[in-house]
mmCIF file of C-alpha atoms and ligand atoms in Angstrom:
data_model
loop_
_atom_site.group_PDB
_atom_site.id
_atom_site.type_symbol
_atom_site.label_atom_id
_atom_site.label_comp_id
_atom_site.label_asym_id
_atom_site.label_seq_id
_atom_site.Cartn_x
_atom_site.Cartn_y
_atom_site.Cartn_z
ATOM 1 C CA UNK A 1 -0.105 0.308 -0.140
ATOM 2 C CA UNK A 2 1.960 3.323 -1.260
ATOM 3 C CA UNK A 3 5.140 1.342 -0.315
ATOM 4 C CA UNK A 4 3.761 1.900 3.463
ATOM 5 C CA UNK A 5 5.295 -0.670 5.573
ATOM 6 C CA UNK A 6 3.338 -2.115 9.117
ATOM 7 C CA UNK A 7 6.543 -0.620 10.616
ATOM 8 C CA UNK A 8 6.060 2.813 9.369
ATOM 9 C CA UNK A 9 2.084 2.433 9.554
ATOM 10 C CA UNK A 10 2.084 2.154 13.406
ATOM 11 C CA UNK A 11 5.057 3.919 14.083
ATOM 12 C CA UNK A 12 3.294 7.337 12.132
ATOM 13 C CA UNK A 13 0.407 6.971 13.790
ATOM 14 C CA UNK A 14 0.548 7.233 17.455
ATOM 15 C CA UNK A 15 -2.959 6.353 18.938
ATOM 16 C CA UNK A 16 -3.243 3.343 15.777
ATOM 17 C CA UNK A 17 -0.076 2.092 17.956
ATOM 18 C CA UNK A 18 -1.206 2.209 21.356
ATOM 19 C CA UNK A 19 -4.577 0.586 19.870
ATOM 20 C CA UNK A 20 -2.358 -1.789 17.724
ATOM 21 C CA UNK A 21 -1.403 -3.619 21.797
ATOM 22 C CA UNK A 22 -5.189 -3.759 22.636
ATOM 23 C CA UNK A 23 -5.701 -6.957 20.665
ATOM 24 C CA UNK A 24 -3.064 -9.192 22.438
ATOM 25 C CA UNK A 25 -4.170 -7.677 26.085
ATOM 26 C CA UNK A 26 -7.418 -8.541 25.516
ATOM 27 C CA UNK A 27 -5.575 -12.146 24.069
ATOM 28 C CA UNK A 28 -4.242 -13.059 26.982
ATOM 29 C CA UNK A 29 -7.610 -12.558 29.127
ATOM 30 C CA UNK A 30 -9.316 -13.753 27.004
ATOM 31 C CA UNK A 31 -6.662 -17.431 27.216
ATOM 32 C CA UNK A 32 -7.015 -17.308 30.849
ATOM 33 C CA UNK A 33 -10.740 -17.996 31.414
ATOM 34 C CA UNK A 34 -12.574 -17.649 34.314
ATOM 35 C CA UNK A 35 -9.271 -18.235 36.660
ATOM 36 C CA UNK A 36 -7.950 -14.916 35.858
ATOM 37 C CA UNK A 37 -9.230 -11.349 36.318
ATOM 38 C CA UNK A 38 -9.685 -9.803 34.032
ATOM 39 C CA UNK A 39 -7.192 -7.207 34.917
ATOM 40 C CA UNK A 40 -4.700 -9.955 36.032
ATOM 41 C CA UNK A 41 -1.465 -8.980 33.722
ATOM 42 C CA UNK A 42 -1.966 -5.700 36.035
ATOM 43 C CA UNK A 43 -2.423 -6.723 39.072
ATOM 44 C CA UNK A 44 0.769 -7.706 40.745
ATOM 45 C CA UNK A 45 1.523 -10.335 42.834
ATOM 46 C CA UNK A 46 -0.680 -12.737 45.131
ATOM 47 C CA UNK A 47 0.023 -14.315 47.868
ATOM 48 C CA UNK A 48 -1.276 -18.157 47.697
ATOM 49 C CA UNK A 49 -0.747 -20.845 50.319
ATOM 50 C CA UNK A 50 0.504 -24.463 48.585
ATOM 51 C CA UNK A 51 0.967 -27.414 50.369
ATOM 52 C CA UNK A 52 3.821 -29.870 48.251
ATOM 53 C CA UNK A 53 4.982 -33.123 49.574
ATOM 54 C CA UNK A 54 2.665 -32.717 52.769
ATOM 55 C CA UNK A 55 5.000 -29.255 53.577
ATOM 56 C CA UNK A 56 2.780 -25.706 53.278
ATOM 57 C CA UNK A 57 4.098 -23.165 50.536
ATOM 58 C CA UNK A 58 3.317 -19.191 51.811
ATOM 59 C CA UNK A 59 4.268 -17.618 48.436
ATOM 60 C CA UNK A 60 3.413 -14.498 46.813
ATOM 61 C CA UNK A 61 3.180 -14.679 42.517
ATOM 62 C CA UNK A 62 2.282 -13.578 39.580
ATOM 63 C CA UNK A 63 -1.509 -14.796 38.532
ATOM 64 C CA UNK A 64 -0.252 -15.975 35.629
ATOM 65 C CA UNK A 65 2.764 -18.118 37.090
ATOM 66 C CA UNK A 66 2.323 -21.955 36.028
ATOM 67 C CA UNK A 67 2.104 -24.681 38.698
ATOM 68 C CA UNK A 68 5.618 -26.319 36.825
ATOM 69 C CA UNK A 69 7.124 -22.574 37.440
ATOM 70 C CA UNK A 70 6.029 -22.394 41.147
ATOM 71 C CA UNK A 71 7.391 -25.496 41.841
ATOM 72 C CA UNK A 72 10.821 -24.972 40.105
ATOM 73 C CA UNK A 73 11.645 -21.388 40.489
ATOM 74 C CA UNK A 74 9.464 -20.532 43.722
ATOM 75 C CA UNK A 75 9.699 -23.437 45.494
ATOM 76 C CA UNK A 76 13.270 -25.356 44.504
ATOM 77 C CA UNK A 77 11.796 -28.262 43.955
ATOM 78 C CA UNK A 78 13.525 -28.952 40.192
ATOM 79 C CA UNK A 79 12.400 -32.519 39.840
ATOM 80 C CA UNK A 80 9.416 -31.836 37.775
ATOM 81 C CA UNK A 81 11.057 -31.181 34.330
ATOM 82 C CA UNK A 82 9.649 -28.472 31.426
ATOM 83 C CA UNK A 83 10.177 -29.892 28.700
ATOM 84 C CA UNK A 84 7.238 -28.059 26.276
ATOM 85 C CA UNK A 85 5.788 -26.088 28.254
ATOM 86 C CA UNK A 86 2.448 -26.275 26.290
ATOM 87 C CA UNK A 87 1.033 -29.451 27.487
ATOM 88 C CA UNK A 88 2.495 -31.398 24.527
ATOM 89 C CA UNK A 89 5.131 -34.043 26.591
ATOM 90 C CA UNK A 90 3.980 -34.886 29.739
ATOM 91 C CA UNK A 91 7.354 -33.767 31.727
ATOM 92 C CA UNK A 92 6.414 -31.546 34.369
ATOM 93 C CA UNK A 93 3.846 -34.493 35.064
ATOM 94 C CA UNK A 94 2.637 -34.259 39.037
ATOM 95 C CA UNK A 95 -0.244 -34.955 41.330
ATOM 96 C CA UNK A 96 -3.306 -32.614 42.755
ATOM 97 C CA UNK A 97 -4.435 -35.168 45.252
ATOM 98 C CA UNK A 98 -3.187 -37.588 44.064
ATOM 99 C CA UNK A 99 -4.639 -37.381 39.954
ATOM 100 C CA UNK A 100 -2.019 -36.573 37.659
ATOM 101 C CA UNK A 101 -1.831 -33.218 36.265
ATOM 102 C CA UNK A 102 0.261 -31.054 33.710
ATOM 103 C CA UNK A 103 2.068 -28.812 36.169
ATOM 104 C CA UNK A 104 2.548 -26.478 32.899
ATOM 105 C CA UNK A 105 -1.081 -26.185 32.058
ATOM 106 C CA UNK A 106 -1.938 -25.760 35.757
ATOM 107 C CA UNK A 107 -2.378 -22.437 37.024
ATOM 108 C CA UNK A 108 -0.654 -22.066 40.554
ATOM 109 C CA UNK A 109 -3.676 -19.895 41.717
ATOM 110 C CA UNK A 110 -5.623 -22.447 41.208
ATOM 111 C CA UNK A 111 -4.175 -25.431 43.002
ATOM 112 C CA UNK A 112 -6.167 -23.933 46.570
ATOM 113 C CA UNK A 113 -5.869 -26.198 49.138
ATOM 114 C CA UNK A 114 -4.872 -29.113 47.052
ATOM 115 C CA UNK A 115 -2.079 -31.109 48.008
ATOM 116 C CA UNK A 116 0.574 -31.240 45.302
ATOM 117 C CA UNK A 117 2.992 -34.394 45.076
ATOM 118 C CA UNK A 118 5.588 -34.640 42.641
ATOM 119 C CA UNK A 119 8.718 -36.794 42.360
ATOM 120 C CA UNK A 120 11.060 -35.720 45.036
ATOM 121 C CA UNK A 121 7.572 -36.710 47.866
ATOM 122 C CA UNK A 122 6.817 -39.376 45.909
ATOM 123 C CA UNK A 123 8.621 -42.547 47.867
ATOM 124 C CA UNK A 124 7.128 -43.101 51.453
ATOM 125 C CA UNK A 125 9.691 -42.130 53.453
ATOM 126 C CA UNK A 126 12.858 -39.825 52.541
ATOM 127 C CA UNK A 127 15.441 -43.266 52.759
ATOM 128 C CA UNK A 128 13.101 -44.670 50.556
ATOM 129 C CA UNK A 129 11.966 -45.938 47.421
ATOM 130 C CA UNK A 130 8.301 -45.901 45.626
ATOM 131 C CA UNK A 131 7.748 -49.445 44.206
ATOM 132 C CA UNK A 132 7.400 -47.439 40.696
ATOM 133 C CA UNK A 133 11.129 -45.388 41.385
ATOM 134 C CA UNK A 134 12.527 -49.342 42.306
ATOM 135 C CA UNK A 135 10.719 -50.482 39.055
ATOM 136 C CA UNK A 136 12.104 -48.496 36.568
ATOM 137 C CA UNK A 137 15.844 -48.660 37.973
ATOM 138 C CA UNK A 138 15.225 -52.402 37.749
ATOM 139 C CA UNK A 139 13.934 -51.988 34.194
ATOM 140 C CA UNK A 140 16.676 -49.332 33.544
ATOM 141 C CA UNK A 141 13.750 -47.129 31.567
ATOM 142 C CA UNK A 142 15.614 -44.099 30.874
ATOM 143 C CA UNK A 143 18.681 -43.143 29.295
ATOM 144 C CA UNK A 144 19.400 -39.231 29.533
ATOM 145 C CA UNK A 145 16.048 -39.667 32.326
ATOM 146 C CA UNK A 146 14.798 -36.031 31.439
ATOM 147 C CA UNK A 147 11.381 -37.431 31.191
ATOM 148 C CA UNK A 148 11.742 -40.141 33.892
ATOM 149 C CA UNK A 149 10.254 -37.689 36.522
ATOM 150 C CA UNK A 150 6.820 -37.668 34.434
ATOM 151 C CA UNK A 151 7.297 -40.901 33.280
ATOM 152 C CA UNK A 152 6.734 -41.920 36.906
ATOM 153 C CA UNK A 153 4.415 -39.731 38.255
ATOM 154 C CA UNK A 154 2.298 -40.525 35.706
ATOM 155 C CA UNK A 155 2.335 -43.951 35.835
ATOM 156 C CA UNK A 156 1.685 -44.248 39.268
ATOM 157 C CA UNK A 157 -1.538 -42.509 38.298
ATOM 158 C CA UNK A 158 -2.094 -44.650 35.785
ATOM 159 C CA UNK A 159 -2.019 -47.825 37.823
ATOM 160 C CA UNK A 160 -4.357 -45.709 40.285
ATOM 161 C CA UNK A 161 -6.769 -44.473 37.695
ATOM 162 C CA UNK A 162 -6.702 -49.046 36.969
ATOM 163 C CA UNK A 163 -5.518 -48.252 33.935
ATOM 164 C CA UNK A 164 -2.460 -50.652 33.573
ATOM 165 C CA UNK A 165 -4.097 -53.623 33.623
ATOM 166 C CA UNK A 166 -2.229 -54.850 30.436
ATOM 167 C CA UNK A 167 1.001 -53.749 28.079
ATOM 168 C CA UNK A 168 -1.380 -52.181 25.567
ATOM 169 C CA UNK A 169 -3.203 -50.465 28.306
ATOM 170 C CA UNK A 170 -0.649 -48.819 30.009
ATOM 171 C CA UNK A 171 1.143 -48.263 26.137
ATOM 172 C CA UNK A 172 -2.126 -46.053 25.717
ATOM 173 C CA UNK A 173 -2.710 -44.368 29.181
ATOM 174 C CA UNK A 174 0.960 -43.718 29.212
ATOM 175 C CA UNK A 175 0.880 -41.803 25.469
ATOM 176 C CA UNK A 176 0.416 -38.238 27.585
ATOM 177 C CA UNK A 177 4.279 -38.779 28.257
ATOM 178 C CA UNK A 178 6.650 -38.649 26.229
ATOM 179 C CA UNK A 179 10.682 -40.270 25.512
ATOM 180 C CA UNK A 180 12.677 -38.700 22.907
ATOM 181 C CA UNK A 181 15.402 -41.401 24.016
ATOM 182 C CA UNK A 182 12.510 -44.108 22.931
ATOM 183 C CA UNK A 183 13.073 -45.902 26.375
ATOM 184 C CA UNK A 184 9.092 -47.069 25.503
ATOM 185 C CA UNK A 185 10.208 -50.741 26.170
ATOM 186 C CA UNK A 186 11.494 -50.787 29.408
ATOM 187 C CA UNK A 187 8.681 -48.114 30.241
ATOM 188 C CA UNK A 188 6.127 -50.877 30.240
ATOM 189 C CA UNK A 189 8.047 -53.337 31.793
ATOM 190 C CA UNK A 190 8.822 -51.206 34.606
ATOM 191 C CA UNK A 191 5.520 -49.649 34.904
ATOM 192 C CA UNK A 192 4.225 -54.168 35.200
ATOM 193 C CA UNK A 193 6.676 -54.680 38.024
ATOM 194 C CA UNK A 194 5.559 -51.012 39.759
ATOM 195 C CA UNK A 195 1.742 -52.406 39.288
ATOM 196 C CA UNK A 196 2.724 -55.242 41.462
ATOM 197 C CA UNK A 197 4.333 -53.479 43.919
ATOM 198 C CA UNK A 198 0.882 -50.896 44.613
ATOM 199 C CA UNK A 199 -1.277 -52.615 47.206
ATOM 200 C CA UNK A 200 -4.584 -52.107 46.569
ATOM 201 C CA UNK A 201 -4.617 -51.693 42.689
HETATM 202 S S1 LIG B 301 6.300 -29.275 30.070
HETATM 203 FE FE1 LIG B 301 4.239 -29.540 30.593
HETATM 204 S S2 LIG B 301 3.641 -31.163 29.348
HETATM 205 FE FE2 LIG B 301 5.401 -30.422 28.383
HETATM 206 S S1 LIG B 302 15.074 -41.392 28.992
HETATM 207 FE FE1 LIG B 302 15.810 -39.107 27.972
HETATM 208 S S2 LIG B 302 13.976 -39.019 27.416
HETATM 209 FE FE2 LIG B 302 13.403 -40.160 28.325
#
């Protein structure tokens, strides 16, 4: 259009330049949905309490902070891994009241009183391993290990859900956990052993 680029058009029209930023702000509010107030981007930190591995943490966080970043950057629990940060790899899987969730898609502010369990808190005692952790070691169910915390958290939940009754079912219900090293056969074998070690499942 008359040789004018979008950059020169916006920079030569101050009023439109500022309007041009508005859809971005509106898009953020809309993406956040009902979990964030419309003014969330400007609201500043909010106080919240998270119970993680049976330990309470009083935090003051930007309302947009994900549970994953709260765990890693603010509480110092780096066992939960950030792979894609957009819900596609499963590396960030933790438990909320025993149910598996992707912590990169969960706002810390939305957790409320629910108990967060991470890989650091899965074992029954500090000097013990959860049967699923032991099974992953026994079956050498990892190579680089980056996906392993998420795999183990997801595997425990998979067994608890009753979705680990066969190798085929395990593959189906663990399909949200990606292993870049392709240790899948060993992971399935580990989950079958871990299942046997989980009482009541
Ligand atoms: S980091 Fe959450 S799904 Fe990949
Ligand atoms: S062990 Fe490397 S990504 Fe799974």
